[in-house]
JSON list of C-alpha atoms in Angstrom, two decimals:
[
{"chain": "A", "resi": 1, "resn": "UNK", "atom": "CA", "xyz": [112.55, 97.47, 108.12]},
{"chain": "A", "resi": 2, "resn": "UNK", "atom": "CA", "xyz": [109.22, 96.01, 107.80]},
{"chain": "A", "resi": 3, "resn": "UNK", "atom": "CA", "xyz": [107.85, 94.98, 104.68]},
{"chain": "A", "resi": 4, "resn": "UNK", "atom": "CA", "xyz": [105.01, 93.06, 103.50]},
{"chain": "A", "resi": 5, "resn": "UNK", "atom": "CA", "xyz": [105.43, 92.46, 99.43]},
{"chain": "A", "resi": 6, "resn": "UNK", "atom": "CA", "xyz": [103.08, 90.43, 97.20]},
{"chain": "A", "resi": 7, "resn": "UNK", "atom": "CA", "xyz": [104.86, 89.02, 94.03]},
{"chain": "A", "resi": 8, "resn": "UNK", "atom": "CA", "xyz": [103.36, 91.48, 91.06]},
{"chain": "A", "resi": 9, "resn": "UNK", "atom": "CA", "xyz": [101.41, 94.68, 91.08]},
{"chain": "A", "resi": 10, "resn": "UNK", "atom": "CA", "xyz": [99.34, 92.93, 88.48]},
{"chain": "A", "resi": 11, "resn": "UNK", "atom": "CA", "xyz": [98.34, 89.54, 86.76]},
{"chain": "A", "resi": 12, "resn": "UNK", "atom": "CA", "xyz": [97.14, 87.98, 83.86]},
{"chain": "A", "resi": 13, "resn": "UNK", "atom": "CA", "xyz": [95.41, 84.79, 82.96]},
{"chain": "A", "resi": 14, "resn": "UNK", "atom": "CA", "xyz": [92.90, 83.16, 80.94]},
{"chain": "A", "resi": 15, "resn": "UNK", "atom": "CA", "xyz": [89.38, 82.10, 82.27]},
{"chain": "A", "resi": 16, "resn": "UNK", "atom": "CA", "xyz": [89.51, 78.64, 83.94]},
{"chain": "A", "resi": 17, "resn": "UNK", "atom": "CA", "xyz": [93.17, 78.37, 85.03]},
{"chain": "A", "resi": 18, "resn": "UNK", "atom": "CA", "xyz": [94.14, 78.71, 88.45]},
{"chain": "A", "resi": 19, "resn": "UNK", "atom": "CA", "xyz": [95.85, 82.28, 90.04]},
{"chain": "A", "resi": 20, "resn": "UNK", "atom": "CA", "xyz": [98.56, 82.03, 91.86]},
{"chain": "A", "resi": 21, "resn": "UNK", "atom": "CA", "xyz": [99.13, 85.27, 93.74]},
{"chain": "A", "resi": 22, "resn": "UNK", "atom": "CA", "xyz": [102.36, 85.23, 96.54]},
{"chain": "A", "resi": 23, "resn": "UNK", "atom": "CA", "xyz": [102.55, 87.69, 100.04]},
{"chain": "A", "resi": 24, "resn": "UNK", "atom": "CA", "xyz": [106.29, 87.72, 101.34]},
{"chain": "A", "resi": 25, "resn": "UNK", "atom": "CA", "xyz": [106.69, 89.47, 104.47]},
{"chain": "A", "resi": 26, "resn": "UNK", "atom": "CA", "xyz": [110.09, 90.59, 106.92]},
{"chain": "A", "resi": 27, "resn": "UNK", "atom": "CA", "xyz": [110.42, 91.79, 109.84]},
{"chain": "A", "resi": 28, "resn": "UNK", "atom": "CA", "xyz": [106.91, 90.45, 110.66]},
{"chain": "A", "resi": 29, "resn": "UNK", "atom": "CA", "xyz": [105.60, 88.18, 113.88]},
{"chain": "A", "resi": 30, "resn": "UNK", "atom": "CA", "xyz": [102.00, 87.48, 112.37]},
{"chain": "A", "resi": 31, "resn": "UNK", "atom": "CA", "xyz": [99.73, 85.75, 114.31]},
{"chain": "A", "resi": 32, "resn": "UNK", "atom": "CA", "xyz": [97.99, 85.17, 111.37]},
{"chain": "A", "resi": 33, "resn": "UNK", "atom": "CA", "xyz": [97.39, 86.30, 108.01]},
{"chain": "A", "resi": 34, "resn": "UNK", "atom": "CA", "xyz": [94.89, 87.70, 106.06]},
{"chain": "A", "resi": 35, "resn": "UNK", "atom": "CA", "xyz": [93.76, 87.69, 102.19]},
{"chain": "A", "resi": 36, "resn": "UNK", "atom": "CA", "xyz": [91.07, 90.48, 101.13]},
{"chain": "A", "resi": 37, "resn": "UNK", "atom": "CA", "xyz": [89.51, 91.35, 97.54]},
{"chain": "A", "resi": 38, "resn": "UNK", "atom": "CA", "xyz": [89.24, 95.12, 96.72]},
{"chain": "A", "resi": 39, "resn": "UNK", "atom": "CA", "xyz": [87.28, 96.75, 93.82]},
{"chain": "A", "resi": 40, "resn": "UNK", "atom": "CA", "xyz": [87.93, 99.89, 92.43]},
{"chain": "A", "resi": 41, "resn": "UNK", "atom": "CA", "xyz": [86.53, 102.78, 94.51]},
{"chain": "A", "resi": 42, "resn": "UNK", "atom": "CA", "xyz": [85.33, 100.01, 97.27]},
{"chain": "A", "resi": 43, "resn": "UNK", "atom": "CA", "xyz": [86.44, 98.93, 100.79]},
{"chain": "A", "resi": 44, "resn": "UNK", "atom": "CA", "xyz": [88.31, 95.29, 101.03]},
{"chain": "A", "resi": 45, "resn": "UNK", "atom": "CA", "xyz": [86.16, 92.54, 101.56]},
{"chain": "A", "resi": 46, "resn": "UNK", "atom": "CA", "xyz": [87.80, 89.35, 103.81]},
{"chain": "A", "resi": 47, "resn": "UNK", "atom": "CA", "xyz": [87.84, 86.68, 101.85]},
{"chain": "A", "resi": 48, "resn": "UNK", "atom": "CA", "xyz": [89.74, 84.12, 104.02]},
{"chain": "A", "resi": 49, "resn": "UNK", "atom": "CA", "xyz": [91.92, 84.12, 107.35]},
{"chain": "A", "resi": 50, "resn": "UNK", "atom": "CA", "xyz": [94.82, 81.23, 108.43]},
{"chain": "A", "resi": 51, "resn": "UNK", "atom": "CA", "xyz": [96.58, 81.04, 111.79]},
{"chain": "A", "resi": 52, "resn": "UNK", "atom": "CA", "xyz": [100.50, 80.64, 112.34]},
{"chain": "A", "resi": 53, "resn": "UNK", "atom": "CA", "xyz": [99.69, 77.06, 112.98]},
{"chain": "A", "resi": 54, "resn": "UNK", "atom": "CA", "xyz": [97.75, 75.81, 110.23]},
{"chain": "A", "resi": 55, "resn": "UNK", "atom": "CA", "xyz": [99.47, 74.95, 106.83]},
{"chain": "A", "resi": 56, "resn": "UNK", "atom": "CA", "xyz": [96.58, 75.59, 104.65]},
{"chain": "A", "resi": 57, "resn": "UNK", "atom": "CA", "xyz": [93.09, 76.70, 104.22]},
{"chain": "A", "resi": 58, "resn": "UNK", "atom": "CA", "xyz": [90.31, 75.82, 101.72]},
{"chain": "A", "resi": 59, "resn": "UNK", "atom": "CA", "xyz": [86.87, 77.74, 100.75]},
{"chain": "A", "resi": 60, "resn": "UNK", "atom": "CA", "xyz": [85.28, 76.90, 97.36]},
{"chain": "A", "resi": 61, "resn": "UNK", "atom": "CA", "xyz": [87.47, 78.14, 94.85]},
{"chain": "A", "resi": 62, "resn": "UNK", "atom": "CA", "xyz": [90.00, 79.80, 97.15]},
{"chain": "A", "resi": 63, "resn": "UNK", "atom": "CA", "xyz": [93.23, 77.71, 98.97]},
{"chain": "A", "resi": 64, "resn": "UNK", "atom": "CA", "xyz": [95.71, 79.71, 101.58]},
{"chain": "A", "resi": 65, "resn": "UNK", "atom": "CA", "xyz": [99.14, 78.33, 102.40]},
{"chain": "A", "resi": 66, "resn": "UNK", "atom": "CA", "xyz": [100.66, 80.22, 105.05]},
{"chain": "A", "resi": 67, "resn": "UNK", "atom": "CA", "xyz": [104.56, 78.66, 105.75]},
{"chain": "A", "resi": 68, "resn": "UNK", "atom": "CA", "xyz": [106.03, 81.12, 108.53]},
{"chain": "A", "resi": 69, "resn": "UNK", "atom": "CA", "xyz": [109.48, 79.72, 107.93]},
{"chain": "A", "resi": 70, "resn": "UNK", "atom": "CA", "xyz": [109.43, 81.25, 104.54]},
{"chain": "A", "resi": 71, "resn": "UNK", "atom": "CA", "xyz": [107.64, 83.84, 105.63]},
{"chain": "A", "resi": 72, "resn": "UNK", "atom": "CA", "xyz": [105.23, 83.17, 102.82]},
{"chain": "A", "resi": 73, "resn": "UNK", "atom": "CA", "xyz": [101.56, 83.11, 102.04]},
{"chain": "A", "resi": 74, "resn": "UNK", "atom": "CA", "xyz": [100.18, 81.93, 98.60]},
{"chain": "A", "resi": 75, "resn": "UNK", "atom": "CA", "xyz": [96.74, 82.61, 97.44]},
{"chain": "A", "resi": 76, "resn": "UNK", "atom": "CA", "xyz": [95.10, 80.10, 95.11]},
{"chain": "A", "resi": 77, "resn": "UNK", "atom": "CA", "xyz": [91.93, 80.92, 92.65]},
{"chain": "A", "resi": 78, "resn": "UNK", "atom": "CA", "xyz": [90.98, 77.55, 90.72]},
{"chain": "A", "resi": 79, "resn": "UNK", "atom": "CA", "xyz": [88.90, 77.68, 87.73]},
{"chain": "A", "resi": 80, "resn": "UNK", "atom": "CA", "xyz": [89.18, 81.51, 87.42]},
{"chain": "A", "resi": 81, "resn": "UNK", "atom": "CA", "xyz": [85.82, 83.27, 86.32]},
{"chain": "A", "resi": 82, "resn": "UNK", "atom": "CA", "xyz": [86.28, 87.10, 84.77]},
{"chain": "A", "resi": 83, "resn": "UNK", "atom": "CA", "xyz": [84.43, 88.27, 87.89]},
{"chain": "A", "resi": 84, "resn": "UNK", "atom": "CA", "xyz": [87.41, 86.84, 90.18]},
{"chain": "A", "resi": 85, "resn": "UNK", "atom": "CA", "xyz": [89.43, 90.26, 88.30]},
{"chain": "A", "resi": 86, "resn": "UNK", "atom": "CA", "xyz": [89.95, 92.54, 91.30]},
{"chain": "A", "resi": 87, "resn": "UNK", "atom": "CA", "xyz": [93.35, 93.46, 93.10]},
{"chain": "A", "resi": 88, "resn": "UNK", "atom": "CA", "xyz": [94.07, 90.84, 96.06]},
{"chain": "A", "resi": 89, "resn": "UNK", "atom": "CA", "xyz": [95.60, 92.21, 99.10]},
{"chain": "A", "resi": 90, "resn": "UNK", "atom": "CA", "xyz": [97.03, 89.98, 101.99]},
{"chain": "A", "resi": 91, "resn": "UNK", "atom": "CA", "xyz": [97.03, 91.52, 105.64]},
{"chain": "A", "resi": 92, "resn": "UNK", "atom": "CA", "xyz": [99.20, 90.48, 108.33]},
{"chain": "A", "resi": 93, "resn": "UNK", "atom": "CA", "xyz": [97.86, 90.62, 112.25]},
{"chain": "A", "resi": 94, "resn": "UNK", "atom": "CA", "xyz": [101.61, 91.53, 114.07]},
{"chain": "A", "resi": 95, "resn": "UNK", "atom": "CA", "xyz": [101.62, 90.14, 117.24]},
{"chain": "A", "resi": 96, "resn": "UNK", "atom": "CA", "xyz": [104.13, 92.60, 118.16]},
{"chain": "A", "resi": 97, "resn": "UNK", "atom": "CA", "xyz": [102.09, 95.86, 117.66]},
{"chain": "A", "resi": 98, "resn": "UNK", "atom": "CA", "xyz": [99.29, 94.41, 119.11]},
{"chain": "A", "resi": 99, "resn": "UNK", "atom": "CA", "xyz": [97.17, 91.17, 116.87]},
{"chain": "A", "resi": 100, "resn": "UNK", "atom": "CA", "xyz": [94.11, 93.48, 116.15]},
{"chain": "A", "resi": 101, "resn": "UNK", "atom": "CA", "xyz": [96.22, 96.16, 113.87]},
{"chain": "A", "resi": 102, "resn": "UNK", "atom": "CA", "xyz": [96.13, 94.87, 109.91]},
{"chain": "A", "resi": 103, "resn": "UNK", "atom": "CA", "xyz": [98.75, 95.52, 108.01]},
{"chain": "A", "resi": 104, "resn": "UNK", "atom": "CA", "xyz": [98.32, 95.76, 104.17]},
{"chain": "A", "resi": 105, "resn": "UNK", "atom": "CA", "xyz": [100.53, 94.28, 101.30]},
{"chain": "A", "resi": 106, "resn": "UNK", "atom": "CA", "xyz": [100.86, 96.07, 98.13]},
{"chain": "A", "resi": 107, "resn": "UNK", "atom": "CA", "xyz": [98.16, 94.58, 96.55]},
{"chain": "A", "resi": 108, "resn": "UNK", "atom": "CA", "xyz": [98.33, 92.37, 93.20]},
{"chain": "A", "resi": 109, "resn": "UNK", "atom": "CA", "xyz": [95.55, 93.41, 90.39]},
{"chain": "A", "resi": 110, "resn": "UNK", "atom": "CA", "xyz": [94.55, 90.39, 88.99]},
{"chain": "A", "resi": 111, "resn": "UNK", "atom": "CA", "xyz": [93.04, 90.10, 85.83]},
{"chain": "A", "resi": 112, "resn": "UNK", "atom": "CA", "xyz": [90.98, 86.92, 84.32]},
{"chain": "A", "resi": 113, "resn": "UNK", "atom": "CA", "xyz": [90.84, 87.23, 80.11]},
{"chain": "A", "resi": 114, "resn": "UNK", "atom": "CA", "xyz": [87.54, 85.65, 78.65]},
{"chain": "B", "resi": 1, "resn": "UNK", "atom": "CA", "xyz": [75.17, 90.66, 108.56]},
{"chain": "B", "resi": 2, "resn": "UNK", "atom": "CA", "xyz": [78.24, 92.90, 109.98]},
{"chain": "B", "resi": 3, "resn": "UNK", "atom": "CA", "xyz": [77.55, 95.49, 107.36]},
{"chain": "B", "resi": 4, "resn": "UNK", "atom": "CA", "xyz": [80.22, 99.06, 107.81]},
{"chain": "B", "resi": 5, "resn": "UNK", "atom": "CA", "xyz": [78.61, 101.93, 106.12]},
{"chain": "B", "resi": 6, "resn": "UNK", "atom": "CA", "xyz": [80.34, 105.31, 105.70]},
{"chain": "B", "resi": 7, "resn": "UNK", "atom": "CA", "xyz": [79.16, 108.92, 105.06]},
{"chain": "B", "resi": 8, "resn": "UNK", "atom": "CA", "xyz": [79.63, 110.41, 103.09]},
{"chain": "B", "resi": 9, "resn": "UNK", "atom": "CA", "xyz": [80.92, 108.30, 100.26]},
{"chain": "B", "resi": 10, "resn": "UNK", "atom": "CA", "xyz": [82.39, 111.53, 98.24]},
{"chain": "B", "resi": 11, "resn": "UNK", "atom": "CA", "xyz": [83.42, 114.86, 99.67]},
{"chain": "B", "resi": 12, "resn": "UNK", "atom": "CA", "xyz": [85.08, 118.08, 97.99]},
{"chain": "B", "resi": 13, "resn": "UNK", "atom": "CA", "xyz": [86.14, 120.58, 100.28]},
{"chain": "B", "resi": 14, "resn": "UNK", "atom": "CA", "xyz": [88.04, 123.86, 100.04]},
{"chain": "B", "resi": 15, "resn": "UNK", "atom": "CA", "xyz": [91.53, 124.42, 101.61]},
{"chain": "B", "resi": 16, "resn": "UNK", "atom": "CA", "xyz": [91.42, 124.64, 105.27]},
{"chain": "B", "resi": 17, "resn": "UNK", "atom": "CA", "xyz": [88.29, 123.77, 105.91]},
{"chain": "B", "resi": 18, "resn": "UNK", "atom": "CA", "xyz": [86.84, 120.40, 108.42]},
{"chain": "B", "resi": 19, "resn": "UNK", "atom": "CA", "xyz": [85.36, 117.61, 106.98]},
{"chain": "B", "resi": 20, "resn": "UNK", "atom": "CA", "xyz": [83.89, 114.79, 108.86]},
{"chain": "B", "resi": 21, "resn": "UNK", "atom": "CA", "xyz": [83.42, 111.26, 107.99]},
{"chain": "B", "resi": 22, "resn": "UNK", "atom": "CA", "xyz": [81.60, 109.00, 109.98]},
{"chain": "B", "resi": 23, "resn": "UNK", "atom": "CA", "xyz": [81.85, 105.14, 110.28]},
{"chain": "B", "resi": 24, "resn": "UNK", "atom": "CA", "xyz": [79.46, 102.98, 111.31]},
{"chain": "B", "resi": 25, "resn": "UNK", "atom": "CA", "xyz": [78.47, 99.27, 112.32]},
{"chain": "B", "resi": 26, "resn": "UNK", "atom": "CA", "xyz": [75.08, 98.57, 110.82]},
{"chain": "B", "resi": 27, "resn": "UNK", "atom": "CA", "xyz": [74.14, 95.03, 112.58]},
{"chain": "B", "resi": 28, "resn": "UNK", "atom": "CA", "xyz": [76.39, 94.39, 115.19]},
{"chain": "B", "resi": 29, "resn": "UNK", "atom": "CA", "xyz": [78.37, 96.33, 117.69]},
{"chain": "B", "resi": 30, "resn": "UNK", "atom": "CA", "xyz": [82.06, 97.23, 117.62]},
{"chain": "B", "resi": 31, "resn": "UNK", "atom": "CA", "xyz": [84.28, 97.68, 120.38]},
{"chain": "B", "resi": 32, "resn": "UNK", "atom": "CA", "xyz": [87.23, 98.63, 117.88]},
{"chain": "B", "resi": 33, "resn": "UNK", "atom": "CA", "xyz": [87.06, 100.52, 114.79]},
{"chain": "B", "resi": 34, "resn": "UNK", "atom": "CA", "xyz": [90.13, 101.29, 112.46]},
{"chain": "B", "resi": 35, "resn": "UNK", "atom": "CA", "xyz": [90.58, 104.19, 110.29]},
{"chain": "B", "resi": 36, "resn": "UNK", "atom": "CA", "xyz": [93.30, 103.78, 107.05]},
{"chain": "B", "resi": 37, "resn": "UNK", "atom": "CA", "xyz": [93.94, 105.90, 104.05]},
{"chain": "B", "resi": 38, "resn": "UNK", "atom": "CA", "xyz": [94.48, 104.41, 100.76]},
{"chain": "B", "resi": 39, "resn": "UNK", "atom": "CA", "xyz": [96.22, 106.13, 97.65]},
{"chain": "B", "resi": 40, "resn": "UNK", "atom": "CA", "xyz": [95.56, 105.64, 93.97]},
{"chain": "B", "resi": 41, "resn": "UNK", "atom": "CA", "xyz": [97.01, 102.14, 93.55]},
{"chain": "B", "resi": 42, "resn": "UNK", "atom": "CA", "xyz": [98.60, 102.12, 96.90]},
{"chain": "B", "resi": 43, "resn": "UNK", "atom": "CA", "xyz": [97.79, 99.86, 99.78]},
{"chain": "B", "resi": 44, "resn": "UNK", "atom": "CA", "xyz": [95.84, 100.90, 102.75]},
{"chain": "B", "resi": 45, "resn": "UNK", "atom": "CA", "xyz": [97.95, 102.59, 105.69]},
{"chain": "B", "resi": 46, "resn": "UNK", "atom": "CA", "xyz": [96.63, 101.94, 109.17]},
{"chain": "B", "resi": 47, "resn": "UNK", "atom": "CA", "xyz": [96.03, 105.19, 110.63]},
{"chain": "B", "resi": 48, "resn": "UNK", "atom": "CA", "xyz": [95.01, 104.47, 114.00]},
{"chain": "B", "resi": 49, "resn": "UNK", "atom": "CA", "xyz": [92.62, 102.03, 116.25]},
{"chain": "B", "resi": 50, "resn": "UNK", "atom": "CA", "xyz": [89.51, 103.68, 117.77]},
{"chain": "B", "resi": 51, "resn": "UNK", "atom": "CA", "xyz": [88.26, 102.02, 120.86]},
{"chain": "B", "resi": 52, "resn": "UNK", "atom": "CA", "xyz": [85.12, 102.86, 122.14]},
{"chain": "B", "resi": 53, "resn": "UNK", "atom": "CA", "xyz": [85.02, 105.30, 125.53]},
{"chain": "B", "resi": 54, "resn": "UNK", "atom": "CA", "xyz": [88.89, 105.82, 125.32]},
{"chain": "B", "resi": 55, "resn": "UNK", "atom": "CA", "xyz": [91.31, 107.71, 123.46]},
{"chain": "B", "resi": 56, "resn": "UNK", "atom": "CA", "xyz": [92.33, 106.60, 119.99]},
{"chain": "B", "resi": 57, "resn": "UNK", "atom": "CA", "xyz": [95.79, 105.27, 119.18]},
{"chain": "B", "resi": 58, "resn": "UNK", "atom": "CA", "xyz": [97.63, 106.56, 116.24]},
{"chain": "B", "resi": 59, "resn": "UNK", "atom": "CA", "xyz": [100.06, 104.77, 114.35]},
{"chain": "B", "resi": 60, "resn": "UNK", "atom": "CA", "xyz": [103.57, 106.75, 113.91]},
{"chain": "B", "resi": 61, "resn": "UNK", "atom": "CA", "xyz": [104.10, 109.50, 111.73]},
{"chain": "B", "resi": 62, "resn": "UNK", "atom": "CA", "xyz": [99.80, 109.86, 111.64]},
{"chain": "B", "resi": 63, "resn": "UNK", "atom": "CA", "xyz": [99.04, 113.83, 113.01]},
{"chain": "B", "resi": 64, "resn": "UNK", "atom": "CA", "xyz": [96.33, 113.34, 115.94]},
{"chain": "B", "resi": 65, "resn": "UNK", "atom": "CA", "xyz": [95.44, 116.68, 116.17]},
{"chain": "B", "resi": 66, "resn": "UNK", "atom": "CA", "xyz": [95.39, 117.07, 112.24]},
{"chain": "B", "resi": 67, "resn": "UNK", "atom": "CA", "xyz": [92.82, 113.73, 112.22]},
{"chain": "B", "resi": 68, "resn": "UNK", "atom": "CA", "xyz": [91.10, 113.40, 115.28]},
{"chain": "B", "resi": 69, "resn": "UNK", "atom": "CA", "xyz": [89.22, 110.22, 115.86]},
{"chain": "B", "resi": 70, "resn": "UNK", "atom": "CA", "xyz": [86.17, 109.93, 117.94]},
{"chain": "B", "resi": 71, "resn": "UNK", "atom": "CA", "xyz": [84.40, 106.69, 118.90]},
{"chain": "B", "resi": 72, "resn": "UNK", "atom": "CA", "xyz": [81.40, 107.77, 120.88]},
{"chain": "B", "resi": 73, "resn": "UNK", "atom": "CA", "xyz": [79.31, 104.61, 120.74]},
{"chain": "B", "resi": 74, "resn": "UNK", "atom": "CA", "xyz": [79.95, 100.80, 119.98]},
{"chain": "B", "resi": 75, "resn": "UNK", "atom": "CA", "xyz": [77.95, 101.39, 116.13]},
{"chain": "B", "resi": 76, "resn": "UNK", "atom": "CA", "xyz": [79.91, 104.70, 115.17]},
{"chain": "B", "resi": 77, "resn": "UNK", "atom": "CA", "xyz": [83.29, 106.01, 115.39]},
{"chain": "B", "resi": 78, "resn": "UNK", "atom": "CA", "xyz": [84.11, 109.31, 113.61]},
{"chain": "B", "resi": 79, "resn": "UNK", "atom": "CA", "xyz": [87.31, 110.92, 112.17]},
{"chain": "B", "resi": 80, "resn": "UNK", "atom": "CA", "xyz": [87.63, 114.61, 111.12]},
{"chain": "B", "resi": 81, "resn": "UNK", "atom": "CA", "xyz": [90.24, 116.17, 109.05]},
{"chain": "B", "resi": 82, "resn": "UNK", "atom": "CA", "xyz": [91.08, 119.62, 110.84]},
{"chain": "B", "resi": 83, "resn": "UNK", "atom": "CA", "xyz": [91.86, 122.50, 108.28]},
{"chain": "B", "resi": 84, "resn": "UNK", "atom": "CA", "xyz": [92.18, 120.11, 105.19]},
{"chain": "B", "resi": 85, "resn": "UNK", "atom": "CA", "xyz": [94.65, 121.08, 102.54]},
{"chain": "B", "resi": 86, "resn": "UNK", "atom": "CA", "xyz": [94.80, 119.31, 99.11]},
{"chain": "B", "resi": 87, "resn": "UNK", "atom": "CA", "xyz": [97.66, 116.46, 100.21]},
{"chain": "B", "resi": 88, "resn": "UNK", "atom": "CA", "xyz": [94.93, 115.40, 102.74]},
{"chain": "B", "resi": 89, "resn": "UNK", "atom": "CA", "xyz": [92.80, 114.06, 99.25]},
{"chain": "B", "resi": 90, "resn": "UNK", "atom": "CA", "xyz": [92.55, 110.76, 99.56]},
{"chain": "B", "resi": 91, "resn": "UNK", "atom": "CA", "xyz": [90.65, 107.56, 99.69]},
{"chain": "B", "resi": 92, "resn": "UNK", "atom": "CA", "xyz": [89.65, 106.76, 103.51]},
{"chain": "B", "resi": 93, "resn": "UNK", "atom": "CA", "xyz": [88.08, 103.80, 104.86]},
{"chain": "B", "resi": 94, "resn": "UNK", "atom": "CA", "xyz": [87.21, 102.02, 108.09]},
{"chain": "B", "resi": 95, "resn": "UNK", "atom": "CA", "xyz": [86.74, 98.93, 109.43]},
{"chain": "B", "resi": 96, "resn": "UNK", "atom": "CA", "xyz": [85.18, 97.11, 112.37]},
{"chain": "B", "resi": 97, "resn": "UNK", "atom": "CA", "xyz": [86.13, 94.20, 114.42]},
{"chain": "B", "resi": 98, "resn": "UNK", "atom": "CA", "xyz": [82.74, 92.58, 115.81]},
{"chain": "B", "resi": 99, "resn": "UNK", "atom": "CA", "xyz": [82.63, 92.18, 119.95]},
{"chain": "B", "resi": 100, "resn": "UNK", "atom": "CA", "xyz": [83.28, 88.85, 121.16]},
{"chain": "B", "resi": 101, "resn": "UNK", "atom": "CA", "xyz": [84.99, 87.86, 117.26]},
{"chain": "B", "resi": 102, "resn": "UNK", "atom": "CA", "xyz": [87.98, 85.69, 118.02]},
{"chain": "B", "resi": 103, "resn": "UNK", "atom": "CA", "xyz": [90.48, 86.38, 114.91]},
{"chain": "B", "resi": 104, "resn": "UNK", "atom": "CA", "xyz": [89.70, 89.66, 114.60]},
{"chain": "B", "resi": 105, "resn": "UNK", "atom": "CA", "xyz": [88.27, 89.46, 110.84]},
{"chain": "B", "resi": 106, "resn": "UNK", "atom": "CA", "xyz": [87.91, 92.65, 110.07]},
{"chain": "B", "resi": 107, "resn": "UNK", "atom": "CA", "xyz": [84.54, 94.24, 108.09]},
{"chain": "B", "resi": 108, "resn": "UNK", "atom": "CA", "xyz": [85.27, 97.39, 106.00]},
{"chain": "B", "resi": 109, "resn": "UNK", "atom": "CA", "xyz": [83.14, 100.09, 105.21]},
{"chain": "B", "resi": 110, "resn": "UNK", "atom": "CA", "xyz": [82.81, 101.32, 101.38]},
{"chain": "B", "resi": 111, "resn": "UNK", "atom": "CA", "xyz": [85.51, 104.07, 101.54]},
{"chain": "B", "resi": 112, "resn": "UNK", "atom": "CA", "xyz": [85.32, 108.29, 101.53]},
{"chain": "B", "resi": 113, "resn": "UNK", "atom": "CA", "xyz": [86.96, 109.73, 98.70]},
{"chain": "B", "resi": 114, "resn": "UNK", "atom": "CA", "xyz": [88.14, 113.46, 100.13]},
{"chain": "B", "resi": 115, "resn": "UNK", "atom": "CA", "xyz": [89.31, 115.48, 97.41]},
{"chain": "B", "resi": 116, "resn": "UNK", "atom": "CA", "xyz": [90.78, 119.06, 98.84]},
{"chain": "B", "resi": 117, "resn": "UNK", "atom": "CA", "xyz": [91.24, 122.33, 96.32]}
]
């Protein structure tokens, strides 16, 4: 069956280390992969997008790997802030069902202590 | 820019009664909208793909004629819940793919929390 599963349902860490939040998926073609930040009682905002054929991505704070042997994405947040706390979702496009359709992980809740 | 907004943001409704929530593209238009549902501390479920000027396409095990989907224009694509009952309460949200966007980044709308007595 299909599954898309990211590593905790919730995270800890202390203001200025670096988050490390993991998306494992089976049973999944993705032409690429998604990672989106969700506040409580909001809609997911996109934060970043990498292709099946790139390795990694970078925007300010935020790195993507995306290894499609592993089936694996990892989600980097350096120099964590207290406002980074949100829960981090990672979306897969399945080039199977048609690229355009998003489909969600289970979401990690990550928390930054002051 | 590409700004979603949905209406209402909060809805309570009695048992077998319609409610309609509408979804819309604010600054650009959108050829596809998607609706999902989202419960407390669950991911989002894809519900089904609206396409504007054709029928919408509902992923399995999603009731069309319990949540029917209209897209009537490329800024606004609207999904009703026919004769609600309280397991319909949930969190709903859409999103909209800009035309012409090549990687299909996806721009959500602030949500619709439905809560059915």
């Amino acid at each position: 069956s299909q599954k898309i599963e990211q590593n905790s349902e919730a995270l800890n860490i202390q203001e200025g280390k670096t988050a490390t939040l993991t998306c494992n998926y089976t049973n999944y073609s993705p032409a690429y992969l998604q990672w989106y930040r969700q506040d409580p009682g909001r809609g997911p905002v996109f934060l970043l997008l990498i292709r099946e054929n790139e390795k990694e991505k970078r925007k300010e704070r935020l790195k993507v790997t995306f290894d499609t042997t592993l089936k694996q994405s990892l989600f980097h947040i350096t120099a964590s802030q207290p406002a980074d706390s949100a829960t981090y979702l990672c979306a897969l496009g399945n080039r199977q069902t048609g690229a355009n359709n998003l489909f969600f992980g289970t979401g990690t809740r990550l928390t930054v202590i002051p | 820019g590409a700004v979603v907004s949905q209406h209402p943001s909060r809805v309570i409704c009695k048992s077998g009664t319609s409610v309609k929530i509408e979804c819309r593209s604010l600054d650009f238009q959108a050829t596809t909208m998607f609706w999902y549902r989202q419960f407390p501390k669950k991911s989002l479920m894809l519900m089904a793909t609206s396409n504007e000027g054709s029928k919408a396409t509902y992923e399995q095990g999603v009731e069309k004629d319990k949540f029917l989907i209209n897209h009537a224009s490329l800024t606004l694509s609207t999904l009703t819940v026919t004769s609600a009952h309280p397991e319909d309460s949930s969190f709903y949200i859409c999103s909209a793919i800009p035309g012409g966007s090549s990687y299909n980044e996806q721009f959500f709308g602030p949500g619709t929390r439905l809560t059915v007595l």
